[in-house]
Coordinates of C-alpha atoms in Angstrom, one line a residue:
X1 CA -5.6 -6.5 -21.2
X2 CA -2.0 -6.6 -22.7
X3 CA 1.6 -6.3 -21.3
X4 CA 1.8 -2.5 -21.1
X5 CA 5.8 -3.0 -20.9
X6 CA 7.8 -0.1 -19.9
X7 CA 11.6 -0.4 -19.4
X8 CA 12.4 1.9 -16.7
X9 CA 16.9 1.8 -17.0
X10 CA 16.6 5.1 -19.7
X11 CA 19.7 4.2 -20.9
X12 CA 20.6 6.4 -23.7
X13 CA 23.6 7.3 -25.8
X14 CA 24.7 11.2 -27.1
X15 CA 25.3 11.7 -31.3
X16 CA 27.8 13.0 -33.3
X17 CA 30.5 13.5 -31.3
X18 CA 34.1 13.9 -33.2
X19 CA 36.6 10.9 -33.4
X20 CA 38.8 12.5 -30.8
X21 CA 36.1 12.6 -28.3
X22 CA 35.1 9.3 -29.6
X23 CA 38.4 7.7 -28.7
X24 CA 38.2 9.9 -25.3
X25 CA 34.5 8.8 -24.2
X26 CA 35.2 4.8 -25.5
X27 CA 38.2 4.9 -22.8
X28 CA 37.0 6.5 -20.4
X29 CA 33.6 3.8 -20.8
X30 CA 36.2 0.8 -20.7
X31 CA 37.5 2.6 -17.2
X32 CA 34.2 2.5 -16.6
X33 CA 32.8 -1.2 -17.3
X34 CA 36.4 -2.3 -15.7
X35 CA 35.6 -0.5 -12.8
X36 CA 32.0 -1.4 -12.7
X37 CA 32.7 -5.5 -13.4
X38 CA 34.9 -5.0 -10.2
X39 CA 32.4 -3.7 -7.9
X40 CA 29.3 -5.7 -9.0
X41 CA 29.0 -9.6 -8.4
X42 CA 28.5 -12.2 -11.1
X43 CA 25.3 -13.0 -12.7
X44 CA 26.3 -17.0 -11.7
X45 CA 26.8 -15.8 -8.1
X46 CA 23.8 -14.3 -7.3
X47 CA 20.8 -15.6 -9.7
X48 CA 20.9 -19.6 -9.1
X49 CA 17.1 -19.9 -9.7
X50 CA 16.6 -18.8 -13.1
X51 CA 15.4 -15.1 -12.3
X52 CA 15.4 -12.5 -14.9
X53 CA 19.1 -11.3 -14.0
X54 CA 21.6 -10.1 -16.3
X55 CA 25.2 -8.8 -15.6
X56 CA 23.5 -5.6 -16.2
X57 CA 19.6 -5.5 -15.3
X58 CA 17.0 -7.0 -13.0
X59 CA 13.7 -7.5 -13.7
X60 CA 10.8 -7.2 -11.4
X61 CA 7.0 -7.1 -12.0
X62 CA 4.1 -4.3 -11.1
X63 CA 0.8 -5.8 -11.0
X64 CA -2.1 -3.5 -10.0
X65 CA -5.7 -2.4 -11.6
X66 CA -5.4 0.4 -14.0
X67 CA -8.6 -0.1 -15.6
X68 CA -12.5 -0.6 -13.6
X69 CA -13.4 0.2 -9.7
X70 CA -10.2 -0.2 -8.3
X71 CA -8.3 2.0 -10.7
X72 CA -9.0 5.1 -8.8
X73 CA -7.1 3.7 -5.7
X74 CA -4.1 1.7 -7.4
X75 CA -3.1 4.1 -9.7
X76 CA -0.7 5.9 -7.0
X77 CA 0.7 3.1 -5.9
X78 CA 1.7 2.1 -9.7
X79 CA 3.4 5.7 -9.9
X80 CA 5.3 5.0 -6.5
X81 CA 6.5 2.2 -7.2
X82 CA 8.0 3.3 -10.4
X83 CA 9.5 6.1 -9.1
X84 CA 11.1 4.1 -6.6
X85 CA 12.6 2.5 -8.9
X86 CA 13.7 5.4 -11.0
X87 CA 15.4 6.6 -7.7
X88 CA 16.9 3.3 -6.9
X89 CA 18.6 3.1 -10.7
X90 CA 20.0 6.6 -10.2
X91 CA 21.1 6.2 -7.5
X92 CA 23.2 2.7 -8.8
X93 CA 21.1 0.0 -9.0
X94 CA 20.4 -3.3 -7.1
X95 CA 24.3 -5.3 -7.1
X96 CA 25.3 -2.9 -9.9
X97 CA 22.2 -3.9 -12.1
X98 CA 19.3 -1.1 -13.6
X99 CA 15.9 -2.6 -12.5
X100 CA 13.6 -3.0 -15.6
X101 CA 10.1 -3.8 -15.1
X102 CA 6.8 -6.0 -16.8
X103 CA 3.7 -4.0 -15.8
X104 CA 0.3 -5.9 -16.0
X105 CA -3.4 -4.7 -15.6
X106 CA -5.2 -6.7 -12.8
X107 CA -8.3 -5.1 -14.5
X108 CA -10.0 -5.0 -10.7
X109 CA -10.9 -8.7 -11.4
X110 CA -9.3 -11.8 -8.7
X111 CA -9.2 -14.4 -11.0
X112 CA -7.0 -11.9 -14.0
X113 CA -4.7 -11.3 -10.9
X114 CA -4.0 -15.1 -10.2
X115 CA -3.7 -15.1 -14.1
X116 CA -1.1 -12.1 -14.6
X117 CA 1.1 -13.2 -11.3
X118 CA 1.4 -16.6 -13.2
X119 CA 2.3 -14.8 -16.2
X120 CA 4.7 -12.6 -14.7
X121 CA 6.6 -15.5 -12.6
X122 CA 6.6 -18.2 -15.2
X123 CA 6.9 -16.4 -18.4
X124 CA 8.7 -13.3 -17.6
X125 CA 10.8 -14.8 -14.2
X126 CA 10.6 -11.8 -12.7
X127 CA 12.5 -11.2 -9.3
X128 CA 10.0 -9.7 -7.7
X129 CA 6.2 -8.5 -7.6
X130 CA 5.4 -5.8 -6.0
X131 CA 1.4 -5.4 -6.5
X132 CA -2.4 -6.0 -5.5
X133 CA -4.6 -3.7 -3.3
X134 CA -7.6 -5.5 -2.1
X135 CA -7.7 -8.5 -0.1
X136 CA -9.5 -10.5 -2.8
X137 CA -7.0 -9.9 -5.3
X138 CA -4.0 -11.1 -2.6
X139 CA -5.8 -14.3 -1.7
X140 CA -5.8 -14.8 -5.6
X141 CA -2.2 -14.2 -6.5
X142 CA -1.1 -15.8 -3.1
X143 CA -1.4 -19.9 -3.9
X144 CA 0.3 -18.7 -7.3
X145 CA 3.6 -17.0 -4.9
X146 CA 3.8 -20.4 -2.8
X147 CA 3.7 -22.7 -5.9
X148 CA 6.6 -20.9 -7.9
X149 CA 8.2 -19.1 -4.8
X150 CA 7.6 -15.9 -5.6
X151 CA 8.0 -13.0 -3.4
X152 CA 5.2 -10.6 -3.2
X153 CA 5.4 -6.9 -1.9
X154 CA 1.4 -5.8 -0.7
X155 CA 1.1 -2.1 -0.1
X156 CA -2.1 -2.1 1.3
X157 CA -4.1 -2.1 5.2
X158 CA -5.4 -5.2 5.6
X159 CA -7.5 -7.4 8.1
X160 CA -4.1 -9.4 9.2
X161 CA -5.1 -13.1 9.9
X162 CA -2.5 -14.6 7.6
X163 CA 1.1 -14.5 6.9
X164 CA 3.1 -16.1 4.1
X165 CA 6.7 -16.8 3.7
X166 CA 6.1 -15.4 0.0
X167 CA 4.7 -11.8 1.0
X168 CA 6.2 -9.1 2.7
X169 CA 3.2 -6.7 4.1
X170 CA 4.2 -2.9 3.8
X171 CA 0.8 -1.7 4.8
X172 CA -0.7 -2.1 8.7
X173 CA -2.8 -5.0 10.0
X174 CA -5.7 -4.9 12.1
X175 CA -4.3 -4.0 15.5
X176 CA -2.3 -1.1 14.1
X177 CA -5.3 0.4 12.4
X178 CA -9.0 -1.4 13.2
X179 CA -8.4 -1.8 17.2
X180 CA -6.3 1.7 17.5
X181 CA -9.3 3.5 15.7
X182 CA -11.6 2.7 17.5
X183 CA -9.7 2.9 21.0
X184 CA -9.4 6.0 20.0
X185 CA -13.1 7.1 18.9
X186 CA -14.2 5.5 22.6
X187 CA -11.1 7.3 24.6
X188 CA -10.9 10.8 22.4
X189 CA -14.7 11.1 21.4
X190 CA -16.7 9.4 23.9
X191 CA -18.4 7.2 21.5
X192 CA -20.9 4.5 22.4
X193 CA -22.6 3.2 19.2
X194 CA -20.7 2.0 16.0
X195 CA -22.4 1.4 12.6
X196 CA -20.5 -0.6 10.6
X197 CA -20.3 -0.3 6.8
X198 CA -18.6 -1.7 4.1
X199 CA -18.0 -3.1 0.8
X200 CA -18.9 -6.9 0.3
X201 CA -15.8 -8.7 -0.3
X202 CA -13.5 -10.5 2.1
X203 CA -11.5 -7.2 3.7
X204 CA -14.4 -5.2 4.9
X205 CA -16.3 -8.1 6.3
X206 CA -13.1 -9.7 8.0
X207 CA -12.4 -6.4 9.3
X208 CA -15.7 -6.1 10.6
X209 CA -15.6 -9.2 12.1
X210 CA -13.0 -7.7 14.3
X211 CA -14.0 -4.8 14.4
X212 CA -17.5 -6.0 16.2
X213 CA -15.4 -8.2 18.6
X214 CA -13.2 -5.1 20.0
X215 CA -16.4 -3.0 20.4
X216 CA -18.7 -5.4 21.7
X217 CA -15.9 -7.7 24.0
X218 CA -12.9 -5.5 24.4
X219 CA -14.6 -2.2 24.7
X220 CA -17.8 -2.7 26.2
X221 CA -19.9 -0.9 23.8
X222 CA -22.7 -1.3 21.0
X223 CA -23.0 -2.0 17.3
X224 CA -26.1 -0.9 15.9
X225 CA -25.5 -1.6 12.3
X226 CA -23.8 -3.9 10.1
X227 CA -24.2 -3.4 6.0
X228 CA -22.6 -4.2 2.8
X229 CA -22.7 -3.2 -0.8
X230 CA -21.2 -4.7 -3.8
X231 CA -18.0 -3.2 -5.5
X232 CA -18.7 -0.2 -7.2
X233 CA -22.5 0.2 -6.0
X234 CA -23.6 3.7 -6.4
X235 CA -27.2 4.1 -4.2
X236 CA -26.6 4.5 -0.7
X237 CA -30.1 5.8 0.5
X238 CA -30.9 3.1 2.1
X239 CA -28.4 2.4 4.5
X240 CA -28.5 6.7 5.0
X241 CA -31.7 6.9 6.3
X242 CA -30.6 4.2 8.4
X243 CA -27.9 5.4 10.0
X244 CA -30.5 8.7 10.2
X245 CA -32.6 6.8 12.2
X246 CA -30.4 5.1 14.3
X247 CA -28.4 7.7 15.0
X248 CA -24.8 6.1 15.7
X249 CA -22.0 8.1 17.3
X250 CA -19.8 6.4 14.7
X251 CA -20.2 5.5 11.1
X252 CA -17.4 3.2 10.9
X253 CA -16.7 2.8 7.0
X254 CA -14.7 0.3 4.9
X255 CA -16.2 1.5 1.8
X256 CA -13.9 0.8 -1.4
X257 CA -12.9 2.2 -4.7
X258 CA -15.4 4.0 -7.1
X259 CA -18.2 3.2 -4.8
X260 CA -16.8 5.7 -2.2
X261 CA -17.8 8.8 -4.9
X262 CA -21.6 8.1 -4.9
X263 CA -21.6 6.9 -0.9
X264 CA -19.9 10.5 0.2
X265 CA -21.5 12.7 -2.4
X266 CA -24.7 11.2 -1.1
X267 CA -24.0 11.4 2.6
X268 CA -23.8 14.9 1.9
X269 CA -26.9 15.8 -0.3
X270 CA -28.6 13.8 2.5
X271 CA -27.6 17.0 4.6
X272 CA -25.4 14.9 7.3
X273 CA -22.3 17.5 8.0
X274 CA -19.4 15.5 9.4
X275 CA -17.7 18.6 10.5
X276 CA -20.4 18.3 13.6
X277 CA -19.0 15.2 14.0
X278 CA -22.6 13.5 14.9
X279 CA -22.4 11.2 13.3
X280 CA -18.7 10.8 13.4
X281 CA -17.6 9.2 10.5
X282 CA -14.0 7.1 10.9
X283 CA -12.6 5.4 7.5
X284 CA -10.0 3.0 7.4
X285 CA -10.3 3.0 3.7
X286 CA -10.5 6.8 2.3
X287 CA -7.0 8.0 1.4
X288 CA -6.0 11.6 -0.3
X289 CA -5.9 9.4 -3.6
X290 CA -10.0 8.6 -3.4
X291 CA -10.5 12.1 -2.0
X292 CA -9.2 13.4 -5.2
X293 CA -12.1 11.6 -7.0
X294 CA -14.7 12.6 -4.5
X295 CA -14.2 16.1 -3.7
X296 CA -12.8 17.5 -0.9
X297 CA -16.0 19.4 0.1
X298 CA -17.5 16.1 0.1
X299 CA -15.6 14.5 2.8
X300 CA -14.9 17.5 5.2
X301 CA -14.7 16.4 9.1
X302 CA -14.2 12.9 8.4
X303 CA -11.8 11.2 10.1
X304 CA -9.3 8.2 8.7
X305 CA -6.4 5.8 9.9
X306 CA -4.0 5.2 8.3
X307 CA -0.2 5.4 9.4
X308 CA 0.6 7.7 6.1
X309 CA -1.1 11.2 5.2
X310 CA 0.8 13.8 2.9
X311 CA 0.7 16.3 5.2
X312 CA 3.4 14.6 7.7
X313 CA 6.0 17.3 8.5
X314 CA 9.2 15.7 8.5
X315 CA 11.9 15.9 6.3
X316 CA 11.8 12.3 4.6
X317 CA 8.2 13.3 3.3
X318 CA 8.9 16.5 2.2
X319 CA 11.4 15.1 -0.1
X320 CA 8.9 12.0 -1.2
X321 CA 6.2 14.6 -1.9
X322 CA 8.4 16.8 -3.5
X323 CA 10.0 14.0 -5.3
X324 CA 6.1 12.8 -6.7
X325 CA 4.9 15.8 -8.1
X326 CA 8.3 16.4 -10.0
X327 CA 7.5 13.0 -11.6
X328 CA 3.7 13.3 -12.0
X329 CA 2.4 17.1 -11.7
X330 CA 1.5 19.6 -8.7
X331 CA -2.1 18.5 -8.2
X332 CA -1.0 14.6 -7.5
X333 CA -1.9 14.1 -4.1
X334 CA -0.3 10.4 -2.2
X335 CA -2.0 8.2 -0.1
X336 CA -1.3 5.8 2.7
X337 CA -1.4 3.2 0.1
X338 CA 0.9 5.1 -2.3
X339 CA 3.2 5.6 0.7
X340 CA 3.3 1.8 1.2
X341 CA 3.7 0.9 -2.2
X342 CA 6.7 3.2 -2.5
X343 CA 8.4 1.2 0.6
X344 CA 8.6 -2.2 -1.3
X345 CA 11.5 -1.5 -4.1
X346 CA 13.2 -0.1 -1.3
X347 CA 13.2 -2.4 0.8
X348 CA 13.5 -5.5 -1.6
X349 CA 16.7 -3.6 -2.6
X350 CA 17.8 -3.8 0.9
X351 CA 16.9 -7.3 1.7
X352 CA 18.4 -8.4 -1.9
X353 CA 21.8 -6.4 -0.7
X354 CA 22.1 -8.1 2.8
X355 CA 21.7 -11.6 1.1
X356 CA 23.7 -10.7 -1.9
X357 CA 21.5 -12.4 -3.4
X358 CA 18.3 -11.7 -6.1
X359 CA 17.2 -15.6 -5.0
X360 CA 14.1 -15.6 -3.1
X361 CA 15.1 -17.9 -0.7
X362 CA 18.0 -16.2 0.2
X363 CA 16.8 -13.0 0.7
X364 CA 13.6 -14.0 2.8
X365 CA 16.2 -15.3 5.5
X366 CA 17.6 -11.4 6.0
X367 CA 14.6 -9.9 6.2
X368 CA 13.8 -9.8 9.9
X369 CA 15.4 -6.4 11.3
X370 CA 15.8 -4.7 7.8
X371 CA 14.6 -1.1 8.3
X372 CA 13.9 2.2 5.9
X373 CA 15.1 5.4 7.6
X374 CA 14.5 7.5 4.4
X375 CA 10.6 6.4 4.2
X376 CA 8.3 9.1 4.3
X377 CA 6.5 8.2 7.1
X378 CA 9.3 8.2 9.4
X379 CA 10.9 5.2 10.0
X380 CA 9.8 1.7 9.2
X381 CA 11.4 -1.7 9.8
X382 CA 10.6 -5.6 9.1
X383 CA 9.0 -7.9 11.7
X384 CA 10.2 -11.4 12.0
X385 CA 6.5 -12.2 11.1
X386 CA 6.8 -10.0 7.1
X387 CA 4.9 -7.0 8.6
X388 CA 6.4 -4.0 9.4
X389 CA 6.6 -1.7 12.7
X390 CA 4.7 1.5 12.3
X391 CA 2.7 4.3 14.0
X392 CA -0.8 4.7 14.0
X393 CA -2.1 8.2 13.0
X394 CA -5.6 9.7 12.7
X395 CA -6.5 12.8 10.2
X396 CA -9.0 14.6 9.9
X397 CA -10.3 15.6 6.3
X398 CA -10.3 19.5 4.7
X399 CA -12.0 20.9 2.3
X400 CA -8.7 20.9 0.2
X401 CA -8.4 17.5 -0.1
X402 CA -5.6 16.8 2.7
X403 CA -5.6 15.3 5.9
X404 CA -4.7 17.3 9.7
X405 CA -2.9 15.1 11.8
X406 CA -4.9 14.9 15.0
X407 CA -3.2 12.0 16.8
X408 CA -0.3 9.4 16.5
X409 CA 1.0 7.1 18.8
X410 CA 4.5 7.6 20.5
X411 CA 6.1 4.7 19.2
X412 CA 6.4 2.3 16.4
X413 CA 3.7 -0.6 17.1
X414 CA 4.9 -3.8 16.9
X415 CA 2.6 -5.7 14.0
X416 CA 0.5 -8.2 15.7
X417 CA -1.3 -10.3 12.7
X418 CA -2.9 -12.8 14.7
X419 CA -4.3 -11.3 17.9
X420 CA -5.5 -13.4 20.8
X421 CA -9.5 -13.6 20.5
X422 CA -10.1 -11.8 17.3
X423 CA -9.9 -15.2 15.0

């Protein structure tokens, strides 16, 4: 898959204006460009590492899958972060430069990823990546950050276990989403047994992992299940009547992508109605984005974590949702991952401000404390450790598509991405 380029300053000049206005409009640009070489630094001052930094753009790099299984969940967090960035040039730029930016296709494939990331640091020097969605494709593009000191911007929940000096982590780790969850379903439901389900790659088994740890260790309680399927597997009977005849008080699912269509669709036509809530279903993967593709009468009663659902009534997401569907139509819906993504530009902007700086090594040393009061979600701000503070929400699905905030925790949680006993 090609460079499918887009230059995102829309810089544009009027025609046929008259020779007075001419002389008017050329003066009152040289005001302008006086004023402007004024406010903003040199290029020399703050790109000593080569970047792609001119005296009047910046160029950064988007690299998620727009084309197989994973399309259907990175899609929205390409659109975020481009509007980000149209918001961010509006509103002035980055050190008085426009942000342009390389898009590339990670084609839901690792090894393309590790291939594009090079591409997109070597070739294009870009100044900052903000990209990847699943685990697999982070580990891939993550040796490639550390060898050319690159600065990566993840959007997504992960299993936590790992932090790099070349990644900042805008999505929750395990403790803010896995082990609140399932407190939760044990405190708030009553549950006692825990199927867990998921896709076979490094995420859902690593999460899992913990996942079995908390219930079994921590909480006291049984797993009576344990499956996975590969990415974009489609028959789900078998683990079904499974779970049919095991009868768990908890289907806890990390199902990804396309697959989640034929698993839900399936669930259903097997006759299991989530809004009775036995089995409970909990999914720390199923956002309002893969909704969209499987039906909101599909997925009614489930319940998801996540620290983002559209439906958050407070003003900062009223404007972001407002803000989306201006750019992209009515019927978009945002996820907790589209959330995330939108953070990163933001707050790269804000770390690359407080170093006054585009070099990566500059701005990675302001990053502890930097916070987002505009983000939809609420409030966010950057750990010491690269992850960010948050609150831990659960929704529970409607027919139209949206999740119904039925818990969040009082405060921010303080990201925790090695916790004692769960390695």
């Amino acid at each position: 898959m090609g460079t499918t380029d887009t230059t995102a300053s829309g810089r544009s000049f009027g025609k046929g204006l008259g020779f007075r206005k001419s002389l008017m409009t050329l003066a009152a640009s040289v005001m302008l460009a006086t004023s402007a070489q004024a406010a903003t630094p040199s290029t020399a001052e703050v790109n000593t590492t080569g970047l792609a930094v001119t005296d009047d753009t910046v160029t950064v790099g988007i690299l998620h899958s727009i084309t197989g299984t994973m399309a259907i969940s990175e899609i929205g967090s390409v659109q975020a972060e481009k509007l980000a960035i149209k918001q961010i040039n509006e509103s002035g730029g980055v050190l008085g430069r426009q942000i342009d930016f390389v898009q590339e296709d990670g084609a839901s494939d690792w090894p393309t990823f590790a291939e594009k990331s090079r591409k997109l640091l070597r070739q294009d020097n870009v100044a900052a990546i903000f990209g990847a969605w699943t685990s697999a494709s982070r580990k891939a593009v993550l040796p490639v950050m550390e060898q050319y000191n690159g600065m990566l911007y993840y959007p997504t929940f992960y299993e936590g276990l790992e932090q790099s000096p070349n990644v900042v982590y805008t999505g929750q780790e395990a403790t803010q989403q896995i082990l609140a969850s399932l407190n939760w379903a044990a405190e708030t439901k009553g549950a006692k047994s825990f199927y867990l389900l998921g896709s076979d790659y490094i995420w859902p088994r690593t999460s899992n992992k913990i996942a079995r740890k908390h219930i079994e260790d921590k909480l006291g309680l049984k797993v009576s299940g344990e499956e996975y399927y590969p990415l974009g597997h489609t028959q789900f009977n078998s683990v079904i009547n499974k779970i049919k005849l095991k009868k768990p008080d908890v289907i806890f699912a990390s199902v990804v992508g396309g697959s989640n269509v034929a698993f839900y669709k399936q669930m259903k036509a097997a006759g299991i109605d989530f809004t009775d809530e036995k089995p409970l279903l909990l999914t720390i993967s199923v956002t309002e984005d893969e909704i969209r593709g499987i039906g909101g009468e599909n997925v009614d009663g489930i319940y998801a974590s996540m620290k983002y659902f559209q439906s958050l009534d407070n003003a900062n997401n009223k404007e972001f949702v407002a803000a989306f569907k201006e750019a992209y139509g009515d019927d978009m819906v945002i996820g907790d991952v589209t959330q995330a993504a939108y953070l990163g530009p933001w707050l790269w902007k804000a770390a690359v401000e407080k170093a006054g700086s585009f070099d990566i090594d500059k701005i990675r040393e302001e990053f502890a404390g930097i916070e987002f009061k505009k983000a939809p979600e609420g409030y966010v701000r950057i750990h010491e450790n690269h992850h960010l503070w948050s609150k831990t929400r659960i929704g529970q699905a409607q027919t139209d598509g949206q999740y119904k905030v039925v818990y969040e925790t009082e405060e921010l949680m303080e990201p925790d991405p090695f916790p004692e006993g769960y390695q």
